[in-house]
Coordinates of N, CA, C and O in Angstrom, one line a residue:
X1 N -9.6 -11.9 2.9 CA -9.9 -10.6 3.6 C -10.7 -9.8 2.6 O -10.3 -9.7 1.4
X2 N -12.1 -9.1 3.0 CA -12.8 -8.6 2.1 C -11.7 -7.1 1.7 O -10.9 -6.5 2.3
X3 N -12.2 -6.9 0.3 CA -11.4 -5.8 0.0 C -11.6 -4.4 0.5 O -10.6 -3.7 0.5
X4 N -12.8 -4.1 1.1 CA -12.7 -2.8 2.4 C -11.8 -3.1 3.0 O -10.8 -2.4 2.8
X5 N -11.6 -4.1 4.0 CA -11.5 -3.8 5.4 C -9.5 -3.9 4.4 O -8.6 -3.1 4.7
X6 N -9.3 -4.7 3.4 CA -7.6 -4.7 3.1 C -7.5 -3.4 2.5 O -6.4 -2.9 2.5
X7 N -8.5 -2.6 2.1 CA -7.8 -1.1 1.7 C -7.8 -0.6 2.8 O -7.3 0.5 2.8
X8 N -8.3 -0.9 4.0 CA -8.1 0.2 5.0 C -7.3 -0.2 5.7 O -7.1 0.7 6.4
X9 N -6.7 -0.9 6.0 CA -5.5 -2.0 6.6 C -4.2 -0.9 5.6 O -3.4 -0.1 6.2
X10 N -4.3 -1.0 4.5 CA -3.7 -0.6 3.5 C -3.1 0.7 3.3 O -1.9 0.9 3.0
X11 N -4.2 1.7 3.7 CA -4.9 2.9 4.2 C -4.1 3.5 5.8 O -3.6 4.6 6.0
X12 N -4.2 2.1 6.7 CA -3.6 2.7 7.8 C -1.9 2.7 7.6 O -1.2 3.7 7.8
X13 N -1.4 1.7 7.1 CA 0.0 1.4 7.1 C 0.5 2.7 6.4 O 1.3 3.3 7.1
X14 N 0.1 3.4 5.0 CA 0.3 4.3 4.5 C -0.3 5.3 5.3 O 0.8 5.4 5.9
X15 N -0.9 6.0 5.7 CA -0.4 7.0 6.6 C 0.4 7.1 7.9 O 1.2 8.0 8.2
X16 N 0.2 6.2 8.5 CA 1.3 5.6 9.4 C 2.9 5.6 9.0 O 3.9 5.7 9.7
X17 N 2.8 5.6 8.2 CA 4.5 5.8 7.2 C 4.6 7.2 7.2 O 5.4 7.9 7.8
X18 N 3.7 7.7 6.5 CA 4.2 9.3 6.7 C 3.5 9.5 5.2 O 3.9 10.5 4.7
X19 N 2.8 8.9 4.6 CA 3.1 9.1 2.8 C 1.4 9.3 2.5 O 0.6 8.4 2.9
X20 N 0.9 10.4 1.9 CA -0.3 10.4 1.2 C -0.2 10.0 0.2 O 0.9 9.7 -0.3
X21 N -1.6 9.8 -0.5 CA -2.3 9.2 -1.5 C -1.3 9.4 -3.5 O -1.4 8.6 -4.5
X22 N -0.7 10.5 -3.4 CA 0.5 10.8 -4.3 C 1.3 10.5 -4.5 O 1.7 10.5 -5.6
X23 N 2.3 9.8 -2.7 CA 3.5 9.5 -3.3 C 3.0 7.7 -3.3 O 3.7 7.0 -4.0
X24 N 2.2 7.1 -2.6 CA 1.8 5.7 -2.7 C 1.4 5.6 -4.3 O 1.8 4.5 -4.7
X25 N 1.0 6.2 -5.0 CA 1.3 6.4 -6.6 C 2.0 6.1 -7.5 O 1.9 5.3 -8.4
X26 N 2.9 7.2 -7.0 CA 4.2 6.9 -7.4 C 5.0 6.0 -7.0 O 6.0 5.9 -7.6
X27 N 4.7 5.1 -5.6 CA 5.6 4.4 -5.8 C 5.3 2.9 -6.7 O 6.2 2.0 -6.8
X28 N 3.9 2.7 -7.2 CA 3.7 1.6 -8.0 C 3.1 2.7 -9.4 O 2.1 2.2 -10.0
X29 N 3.6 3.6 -9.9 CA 3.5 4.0 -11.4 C 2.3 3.9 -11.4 O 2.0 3.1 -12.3
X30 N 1.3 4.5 -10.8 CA 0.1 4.4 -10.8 C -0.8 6.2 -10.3 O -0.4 7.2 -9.7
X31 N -1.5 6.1 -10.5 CA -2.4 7.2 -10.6 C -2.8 7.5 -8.9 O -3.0 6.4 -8.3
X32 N -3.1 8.8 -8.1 CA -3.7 9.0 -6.6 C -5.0 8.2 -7.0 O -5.0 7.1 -6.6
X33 N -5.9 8.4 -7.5 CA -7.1 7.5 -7.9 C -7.0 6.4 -7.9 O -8.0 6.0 -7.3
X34 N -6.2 5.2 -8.3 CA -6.5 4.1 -8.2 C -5.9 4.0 -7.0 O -6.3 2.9 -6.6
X35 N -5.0 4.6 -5.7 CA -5.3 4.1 -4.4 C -5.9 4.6 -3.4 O -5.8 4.4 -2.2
X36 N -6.7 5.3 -4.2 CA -7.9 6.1 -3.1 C -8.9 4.4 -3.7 O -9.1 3.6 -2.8
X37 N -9.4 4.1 -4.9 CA -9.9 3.0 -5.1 C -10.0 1.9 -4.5 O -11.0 1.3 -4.2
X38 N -8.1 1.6 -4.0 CA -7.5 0.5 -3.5 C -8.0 0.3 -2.1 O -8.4 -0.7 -1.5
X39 N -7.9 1.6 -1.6 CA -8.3 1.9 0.0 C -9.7 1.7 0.2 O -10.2 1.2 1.2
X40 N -10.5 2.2 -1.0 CA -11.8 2.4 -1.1 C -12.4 0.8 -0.5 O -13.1 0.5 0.4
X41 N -11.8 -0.2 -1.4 CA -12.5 -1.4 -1.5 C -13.1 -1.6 -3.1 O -13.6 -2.7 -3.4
X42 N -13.1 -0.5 -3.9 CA -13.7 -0.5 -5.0 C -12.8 -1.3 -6.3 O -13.3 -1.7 -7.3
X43 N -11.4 -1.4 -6.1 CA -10.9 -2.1 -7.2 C -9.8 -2.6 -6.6 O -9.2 -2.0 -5.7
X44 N -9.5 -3.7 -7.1 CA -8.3 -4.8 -6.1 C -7.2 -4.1 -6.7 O -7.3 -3.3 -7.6
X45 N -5.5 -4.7 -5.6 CA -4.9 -4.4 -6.3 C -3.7 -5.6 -6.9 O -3.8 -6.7 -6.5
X46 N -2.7 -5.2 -7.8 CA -2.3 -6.8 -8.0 C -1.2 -7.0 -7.0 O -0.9 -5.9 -6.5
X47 N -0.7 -7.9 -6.5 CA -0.1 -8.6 -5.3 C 1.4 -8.3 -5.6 O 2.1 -8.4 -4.6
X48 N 2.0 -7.8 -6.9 CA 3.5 -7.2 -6.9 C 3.1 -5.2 -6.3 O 3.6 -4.2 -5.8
X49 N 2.1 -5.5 -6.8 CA 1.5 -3.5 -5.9 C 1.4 -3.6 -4.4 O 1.9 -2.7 -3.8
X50 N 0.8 -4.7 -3.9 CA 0.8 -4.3 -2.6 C 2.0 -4.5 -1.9 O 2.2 -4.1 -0.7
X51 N 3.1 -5.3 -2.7 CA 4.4 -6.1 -1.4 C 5.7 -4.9 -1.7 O 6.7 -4.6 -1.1
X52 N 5.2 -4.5 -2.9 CA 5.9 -2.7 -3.0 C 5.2 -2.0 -2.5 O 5.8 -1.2 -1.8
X53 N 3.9 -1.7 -2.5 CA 3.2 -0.5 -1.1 C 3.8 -0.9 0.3 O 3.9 0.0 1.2
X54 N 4.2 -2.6 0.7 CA 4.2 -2.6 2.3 C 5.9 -2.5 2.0 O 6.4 -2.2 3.1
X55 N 6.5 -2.5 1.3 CA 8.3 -2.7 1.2 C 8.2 -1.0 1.7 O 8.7 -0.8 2.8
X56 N 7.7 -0.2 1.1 CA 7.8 1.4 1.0 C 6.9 1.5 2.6 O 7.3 2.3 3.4
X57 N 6.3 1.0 2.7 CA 5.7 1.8 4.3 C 6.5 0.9 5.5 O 6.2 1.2 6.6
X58 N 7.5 -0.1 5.3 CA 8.1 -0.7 6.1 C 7.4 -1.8 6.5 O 7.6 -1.9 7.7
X59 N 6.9 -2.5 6.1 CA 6.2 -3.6 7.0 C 6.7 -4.9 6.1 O 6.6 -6.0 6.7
X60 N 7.0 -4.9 5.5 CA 7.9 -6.3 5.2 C 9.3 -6.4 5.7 O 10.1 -5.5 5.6
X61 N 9.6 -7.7 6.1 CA 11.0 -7.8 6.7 C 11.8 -7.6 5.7 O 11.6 -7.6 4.5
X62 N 13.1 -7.3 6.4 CA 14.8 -6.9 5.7 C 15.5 -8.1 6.5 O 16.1 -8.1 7.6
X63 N 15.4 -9.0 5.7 CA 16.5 -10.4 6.0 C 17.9 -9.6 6.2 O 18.4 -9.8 7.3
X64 N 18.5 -8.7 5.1 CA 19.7 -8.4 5.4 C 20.6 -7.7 6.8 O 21.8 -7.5 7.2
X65 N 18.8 -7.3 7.1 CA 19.0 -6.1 8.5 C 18.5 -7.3 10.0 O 18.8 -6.9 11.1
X66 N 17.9 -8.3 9.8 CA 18.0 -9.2 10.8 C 18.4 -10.4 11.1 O 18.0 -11.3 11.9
X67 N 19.6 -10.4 9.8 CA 20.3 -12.1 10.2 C 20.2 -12.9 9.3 O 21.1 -13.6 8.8
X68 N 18.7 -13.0 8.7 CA 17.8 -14.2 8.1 C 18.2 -14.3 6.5 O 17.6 -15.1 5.8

């Protein structure tokens, strides 16, 4: 997936959660600029950043909460 269209995928899930560009920051110890970047398309991010950005906006499964 080109990196626009995955920052804006990225972009939707995070506002859809409820969270602007500060606390998505904070939750990978990172700066509002590099996920205005991330969103941008302008700089990738590394793959333990994004599966803690979707853990924190809910989009990864909870095995413990369905069985699995």
């Amino acid at each position: 997936m080109r990196s626009g269209r995955f920052g804006r995928k990225m972009q939707r899930h995070r506002v859809g959660a409820g969270f602007d560009q500060a606390q998505a920051a904070e939750f990978i110890h990172g700066s509002r600029s590099k996920i205005s970047r991330m969103e941008d398309g302008i700089t990738t991010a590394r793959p333990a950043e994004v599966l803690l950005l979707l853990d924190r906006y809910g989009w990864l499964p909870r095995p413990h909460l369905t069985g699995g």
